[in-house]
């Protein structure tokens, strides 16, 4: 019997709607496996935590997470937090940084039943998570964005060999595992950022030497942004630095049905965190119309990855069942949310995914 300790951090706005759906879907999938036991631990985070405890990332959460195998982080609506209170911080960059979650794995896949710009899209973008241009996480102490004078702003970009190597390795391992094109496309702008993108590409090429079965190609980010819109079918696994990955993964989500269809998994050497690409979508919060796909798929990726890591074939099978349940709901299109042109609510779509799982279990 394997026991997994899994954290549940609901987050803000649509978070308390989509995260419980992800948990109930996973519970349904593991039900038939006597050798899997999950100890779910709900932990405070975000604005509900601020209202209750005066902190968006309380000590109890930070102390508990290191003891867990993995956790689900719901979307965070930090833009609505009070600006003048240091206890109202944006928790997700801190969690990504503190737990060294360098690779953010973001798939974008088209489904024939879902209206999208292209069909036959199946790509995964690996975005570096903890450095690049993002000033809220790329420094040990202090912020990487500052104003030397009232009329000048500077932003410092960080690229390290260590993080570049980790994301490149994530990309090549994934390209090897997938039944895809056995290709990694590295995105950069080394024509201009000769040193920063230069170091990134030098590191990616070094990692590629260890994967002779996988082809490495590279594209300049602006060319790739166009290629992605015009012919996304040309790509399989894509690896890039933080800011480029942030933008390109939203672009990829837009190609296949929008942010409700955009899952994500943050991984590092020791921990993993399921976190959908979308934000907390305050415009649709509390209406029971948020698409739970991205959150459920993020949790599915986390359990598949945990199963591989722990060599637990039952957990891998349970994760496969979740995928089958998701595929069935998107094939049938009887219980999908309004963003997918359906009329189902968030919970109804979650129940349909559970029914789908039961039809395969
Ligand atoms: P952030 O910068 O925090 O990532 P964002 O600016 O990307 O947030 P989101 O909160 O992701 O913004 O929302 C962008 C749009 O996508 C909104 O109109 C929202 O309604 C829609 N959206 C996001 N997530 C979902 C979802 N799960 N289901 C349906 N629509 C969604």
PDB file of C-alpha atoms and ligand atoms in Angstrom, residues 14 76 250 259-260 277-284 290-291 339, ligand 1:
ATOM      1  CA  UNK A  14     -12.716  30.355  -9.444  1.00  0.00           C
ATOM      2  CA  UNK A  76      -4.285  33.167  -7.479  1.00  0.00           C
ATOM      3  CA  UNK A 250      -1.103  31.605 -23.375  1.00  0.00           C
ATOM      4  CA  UNK A 259      -7.364  29.253 -20.959  1.00  0.00           C
ATOM      5  CA  UNK A 260      -9.890  26.767 -19.576  1.00  0.00           C
ATOM      6  CA  UNK A 277      -2.009  28.182 -16.715  1.00  0.00           C
ATOM      7  CA  UNK A 278      -5.082  30.358 -16.211  1.00  0.00           C
ATOM      8  CA  UNK A 279      -5.471  33.018 -13.558  1.00  0.00           C
ATOM      9  CA  UNK A 280      -8.313  33.283 -11.035  1.00  0.00           C
ATOM     10  CA  UNK A 281     -10.782  34.680 -13.616  1.00  0.00           C
ATOM     11  CA  UNK A 282     -12.638  37.045 -11.226  1.00  0.00           C
ATOM     12  CA  UNK A 283     -15.063  37.955 -14.040  1.00  0.00           C
ATOM     13  CA  UNK A 284     -16.657  34.493 -13.911  1.00  0.00           C
ATOM     14  CA  UNK A 290     -15.528  27.996 -14.983  1.00  0.00           C
ATOM     15  CA  UNK A 291     -14.108  25.180 -17.076  1.00  0.00           C
ATOM     16  CA  UNK A 339     -16.423  28.554 -22.883  1.00  0.00           C
TER      17      UNK A 339
HETATM   18  P1  LIG B   1      -3.027  35.833 -14.610  1.00  0.00           P
HETATM   19  O1  LIG B   1      -2.251  37.000 -15.105  1.00  0.00           O
HETATM   20  O2  LIG B   1      -3.191  35.766 -13.120  1.00  0.00           O
HETATM   21  O3  LIG B   1      -2.577  34.513 -15.213  1.00  0.00           O
HETATM   22  P2  LIG B   1      -4.951  36.419 -16.621  1.00  0.00           P
HETATM   23  O4  LIG B   1      -4.817  37.885 -16.821  1.00  0.00           O
HETATM   24  O5  LIG B   1      -4.292  35.492 -17.593  1.00  0.00           O
HETATM   25  O6  LIG B   1      -4.527  36.025 -15.122  1.00  0.00           O
HETATM   26  P3  LIG B   1      -7.352  34.947 -16.233  1.00  0.00           P
HETATM   27  O7  LIG B   1      -7.817  35.101 -14.840  1.00  0.00           O
HETATM   28  O8  LIG B   1      -6.667  33.681 -16.571  1.00  0.00           O
HETATM   29  O9  LIG B   1      -6.490  36.202 -16.618  1.00  0.00           O
HETATM   30  O10 LIG B   1      -8.583  35.130 -17.197  1.00  0.00           O
HETATM   31  C1  LIG B   1      -8.474  35.573 -18.546  1.00  0.00           C
HETATM   32  C2  LIG B   1      -9.781  35.261 -19.258  1.00  0.00           C
HETATM   33  O11 LIG B   1      -9.903  33.853 -19.454  1.00  0.00           O
HETATM   34  C3  LIG B   1     -10.989  35.711 -18.469  1.00  0.00           C
HETATM   35  O12 LIG B   1     -11.924  36.349 -19.326  1.00  0.00           O
HETATM   36  C4  LIG B   1     -11.580  34.455 -17.915  1.00  0.00           C
HETATM   37  O13 LIG B   1     -12.970  34.498 -17.828  1.00  0.00           O
HETATM   38  C5  LIG B   1     -11.112  33.367 -18.887  1.00  0.00           C
HETATM   39  N1  LIG B   1     -10.808  32.115 -18.159  1.00  0.00           N
HETATM   40  C6  LIG B   1      -9.713  31.874 -17.411  1.00  0.00           C
HETATM   41  N2  LIG B   1      -9.792  30.658 -16.857  1.00  0.00           N
HETATM   42  C7  LIG B   1     -10.960  30.109 -17.249  1.00  0.00           C
HETATM   43  C8  LIG B   1     -11.634  28.862 -17.012  1.00  0.00           C
HETATM   44  N3  LIG B   1     -11.095  27.930 -16.237  1.00  0.00           N
HETATM   45  N4  LIG B   1     -12.823  28.652 -17.590  1.00  0.00           N
HETATM   46  C9  LIG B   1     -13.377  29.571 -18.390  1.00  0.00           C
HETATM   47  N5  LIG B   1     -12.805  30.768 -18.656  1.00  0.00           N
HETATM   48  C10 LIG B   1     -11.625  31.045 -18.097  1.00  0.00           C
END
